[in-house]
Amino acid sequence: MTQHLVYILECGDGSLYTGYTTDLVKRIDEHNNSTRGARYTSGRRPVVLKHHERYASRGAALSREAEIKRLSRAAKLALCCD
């Protein structure tokens, strides 16, 4: 069964990045080491995983990703500290 994950990364400049993946380890490696990472994180390396959530469906995960992206920085940091 495929896992659907939403994650928050802290970038080298202190900013936060939210994304979706089905393979968290591979995706973080892409953000840090390859040209396949997001354009946003490519100039802000290294990135560190701060938070992740698992969902049963792609749709639920993408909805949650959109919800998190609308949150303030403070609210995102509060998620990371739970």
N, CA and C of each residue as an Amber inpcrd file, in Angstrom:
protein
   246
   0.8400000  -1.1870000   0.0000000   0.0000000   0.0000000   0.0000000
   0.8840000   1.2480000   0.0000000   0.5830000   2.1780000  -0.8700000
   1.3550000   3.4130000  -0.9780000   1.0400000   4.3280000   0.1910000
   2.0920000   4.8990000   0.7600000   1.8830000   5.8890000   1.8080000
   1.9070000   7.2750000   1.1750000   1.0720000   8.1470000   1.6670000
   0.9770000   9.5180000   1.1730000   1.3530000  10.4200000   2.3380000
   2.4000000  11.2230000   2.1380000   2.9340000  12.0190000   3.2350000
   2.9720000  13.5000000   2.8910000   2.6710000  14.3010000   3.8870000
   2.8370000  15.7450000   3.8200000   3.9530000  16.0660000   4.7970000
   4.8580000  16.9480000   4.3970000   6.0170000  17.2190000   5.2420000
   6.3360000  18.7040000   5.2830000   7.0130000  19.1010000   6.3560000
   7.5210000  20.4620000   6.4940000   9.0270000  20.3620000   6.6770000
   9.7510000  21.1220000   5.8540000  11.2060000  21.1900000   5.9440000
  11.6080000  22.5660000   6.4450000  12.6910000  22.6010000   7.2030000
  13.3110000  23.8840000   7.5250000  14.5280000  24.0150000   6.6210000
  14.5910000  25.1030000   5.8910000  15.6840000  25.3380000   4.9510000
  16.8710000  25.9750000   5.6590000  18.0070000  25.9710000   4.9850000
  19.2310000  26.5200000   5.5390000  19.1290000  27.9840000   5.9190000
  18.2220000  28.7290000   5.2770000  18.0460000  30.1430000   5.6070000
  16.9860000  30.3690000   6.6780000  16.4430000  29.2680000   7.2430000
  15.4420000  29.3700000   8.3020000  14.0060000  29.3770000   7.8040000
  13.7930000  29.4560000   6.5020000  12.4330000  29.4370000   5.9690000
  11.8700000  28.0160000   6.0200000  10.5590000  27.9130000   5.8570000
   9.8760000  26.6190000   5.9000000   9.3150000  26.2800000   4.5250000
   9.3550000  25.0010000   4.1850000   8.8300000  24.5060000   2.9170000
   7.9000000  23.3430000   3.2170000   6.7220000  23.3430000   2.6080000
   5.7440000  22.2660000   2.7830000   5.5800000  21.5290000   1.4630000
   5.5410000  20.1960000   1.5260000   5.4000000  19.4130000   0.3090000
   4.6700000  18.1030000   0.5340000   4.4940000  17.3660000  -0.5630000
   3.8190000  16.0660000  -0.5770000   4.7360000  15.0580000  -1.2580000
   4.7240000  13.8180000  -0.7730000   5.5000000  12.7540000  -1.4070000
   4.9320000  11.3920000  -1.0280000   5.3950000  10.3700000  -1.7340000
   5.0890000   8.9910000  -1.3570000   6.3440000   8.2900000  -0.8420000
   7.4890000   8.9600000  -0.9190000   8.7630000   8.3960000  -0.4400000
   9.5610000   9.5110000   0.2300000   9.4140000   9.6320000   1.5340000
   9.9790000  10.7600000   2.2740000  11.5000000  10.7890000   2.2420000
  12.1410000   9.6540000   2.4490000  13.6070000   9.6130000   2.4630000
  14.1600000  10.0470000   1.1040000  13.5950000   9.5030000   0.0430000
  14.0460000   9.8590000  -1.3110000  13.8140000  11.3410000  -1.5880000
  12.6620000  11.8500000  -1.1800000  12.3280000  13.2500000  -1.4760000
  13.2520000  14.2140000  -0.7390000  13.5600000  13.9330000   0.5130000
  14.4740000  14.8080000   1.2520000  15.8550000  14.7720000   0.6080000
  16.2800000  13.5950000   0.1780000  17.5580000  13.4870000  -0.5240000
  17.5380000  14.3200000  -1.8060000  16.4300000  14.2840000  -2.5250000
  16.3100000  15.0980000  -3.7370000  16.4000000  16.5860000  -3.4100000
  15.7460000  17.0050000  -2.3390000  15.8120000  18.4180000  -1.9410000
  17.2510000  18.8270000  -1.6240000  17.9960000  17.9440000  -0.9950000
  19.3520000  18.2860000  -0.5610000  20.4310000  18.0610000  -1.6100000
  20.2440000  17.1090000  -2.5080000  21.3640000  16.6740000  -3.3420000
  21.1440000  16.6400000  -4.8410000  19.9670000  16.8840000  -5.3250000
  19.7730000  16.7150000  -6.7620000  19.0570000  17.9060000  -7.3760000
  18.9480000  17.8610000  -8.6800000  18.2230000  18.8990000  -9.4000000
  16.7240000  18.6160000  -9.4080000  16.3120000  17.4850000  -8.8420000
  14.8930000  17.1260000  -8.8030000  14.1680000  17.7240000  -7.6090000
  14.8910000  18.3530000  -6.6980000  14.2550000  19.0140000  -5.5660000
  13.4870000  20.2340000  -6.0510000  12.6800000  20.7970000  -5.1920000
  11.9070000  21.9770000  -5.5620000  12.8250000  23.1580000  -5.8560000
  12.4150000  23.9810000  -6.7830000  13.1870000  25.1790000  -7.1200000
  13.3990000  26.0370000  -5.8660000  12.3710000  26.1110000  -5.0200000
  12.4660000  26.9210000  -3.8040000  13.6080000  26.4580000  -2.9020000
  13.7560000  25.1520000  -2.7180000  14.7630000  24.6500000  -1.7710000
  16.1570000  24.5570000  -2.3690000  16.2750000  24.5860000  -3.6860000
  17.5910000  24.3760000  -4.3000000  18.6080000  25.4320000  -3.8860000
  18.1810000  26.6360000  -3.6370000  19.0920000  27.6900000  -3.2030000
  19.1070000  27.9000000  -1.7070000  18.4360000  27.0260000  -0.9750000
  18.3060000  27.1940000   0.4760000  18.7400000  25.9360000   1.2290000
  19.6760000  25.2140000   0.6680000  20.1570000  23.9750000   1.2810000
  21.0930000  24.2840000   2.4300000  21.2170000  23.3660000   3.3730000
  20.5300000  22.0750000   3.4760000  19.1190000  22.2440000   4.0360000
  18.2950000  21.2300000   3.8080000  16.9590000  21.2010000   4.3910000
  16.9130000  20.0940000   5.4340000  16.0910000  20.3280000   6.4640000
  15.9560000  19.3810000   7.5710000  14.4700000  19.1170000   7.7890000
  14.0980000  17.8590000   7.9230000  12.7080000  17.4950000   8.1850000
  12.3120000  17.9540000   9.5780000  11.2130000  18.7130000   9.6630000
  10.7080000  19.1850000  10.9480000   9.4040000  18.4990000  11.3460000
   8.6230000  18.0480000  10.3590000   7.3030000  17.4810000  10.6610000
   6.8270000  16.6770000   9.4560000   6.1000000  15.5940000   9.7160000
   5.4340000  14.8760000   8.6260000   4.1610000  14.2270000   9.1410000
   3.2150000  14.0270000   8.2340000   1.9280000  13.4000000   8.5330000
   1.6340000  12.3850000   7.4340000   1.0440000  11.2460000   7.8190000
   0.6900000  10.1890000   6.8590000  -0.8120000  10.1940000   6.6070000
  -1.1740000   9.9050000   5.3520000  -2.5790000   9.8470000   4.9610000
  -2.8270000   8.6060000   4.1140000  -4.0630000   8.1130000   4.1500000
  -4.4250000   6.9000000   3.4170000  -4.6090000   7.1590000   1.9280000
  -4.9310000   8.3960000   1.5660000  -5.1740000   8.6920000   0.1520000
  -4.3900000   9.9160000  -0.3030000  -4.1230000   9.9500000  -1.5850000
  -3.4220000  11.0850000  -2.1880000  -4.2500000  12.3580000  -2.0210000
  -5.5460000  12.2530000  -2.2450000  -6.4270000  13.4170000  -2.1340000
  -6.4060000  14.0390000  -0.7540000  -6.4570000  13.1950000   0.2740000
  -6.4280000  13.7030000   1.6450000  -5.1020000  14.3890000   1.9370000
  -4.0210000  13.7960000   1.4600000  -2.6980000  14.3820000   1.6890000
  -2.5560000  15.7180000   0.9690000  -3.0160000  15.7930000  -0.2690000
  -2.9010000  17.0440000  -1.0160000  -3.7800000  18.1400000  -0.4150000
  -4.9360000  17.7660000   0.1180000  -5.7890000  18.7420000   0.8020000
  -5.0950000  19.2860000   2.0400000  -4.4770000  18.3920000   2.7890000
  -3.7590000  18.8130000   3.9920000  -2.5500000  19.6760000   3.6330000
  -1.8440000  19.3240000   2.5620000  -0.7100000  20.1380000   2.1180000
  -1.1730000  21.5670000   1.8380000  -2.2710000  21.7130000   1.1110000
  -2.8040000  23.0400000   0.7940000  -3.1970000  23.7850000   2.0670000
  -3.7860000  23.0650000   3.0160000  -4.1870000  23.6650000   4.2910000
  -2.9630000  24.1820000   5.0490000  -1.9210000  23.3680000   5.1230000
  -0.7030000  23.7700000   5.8360000  -0.0530000  24.9630000   5.1470000
  -0.0400000  24.9760000   3.8310000   0.5790000  26.0870000   3.1030000
  -0.1100000  27.4130000   3.3970000  -1.3850000  27.3780000   3.7700000
  -2.1160000  28.6060000   4.1050000  -1.8570000  29.0830000   5.5320000
  -1.2460000  28.2400000   6.3620000  -0.9860000  28.6040000   7.7560000
   0.1240000  29.6420000   7.8590000   0.0970000  30.3710000   8.9610000
   1.1820000  31.3100000   9.2440000   2.4350000  30.5280000   9.6320000
   3.5550000  31.2020000   9.5980000   4.8110000  30.5740000  10.0170000
   4.6980000  30.0700000  11.4560000   4.1070000  30.8770000  12.3270000
   3.9650000  30.4900000  13.7360000   3.1290000  29.2180000  13.8750000
   2.0620000  29.1140000  13.1060000   1.2120000  27.9180000  13.1660000
   1.9570000  26.6920000  12.6400000   2.7540000  26.8770000  11.5950000
   3.5550000  25.7600000  11.0760000   4.5770000  25.3150000  12.1160000
   5.2160000  26.2570000  12.7710000   6.1880000  25.9020000  13.8100000
   5.5100000  25.1900000  14.9740000   4.2770000  25.5820000  15.2950000
   3.5330000  24.9070000  16.3650000   3.2820000  23.4440000  15.9910000
   3.0010000  23.1620000  14.7240000   2.8450000  21.7750000  14.2720000
   4.1320000  20.9920000  14.4910000   5.2390000  21.6260000  14.1980000
   6.5440000  20.9670000  14.3030000   6.8990000  20.6120000  15.7390000
   6.3550000  21.3450000  16.6680000   6.7120000  21.1430000  18.0800000
   5.7550000  20.2210000  18.8100000   4.6680000  19.7940000  18.1640000
   3.6990000  18.8960000  18.8260000   4.2710000  17.5180000  19.0250000
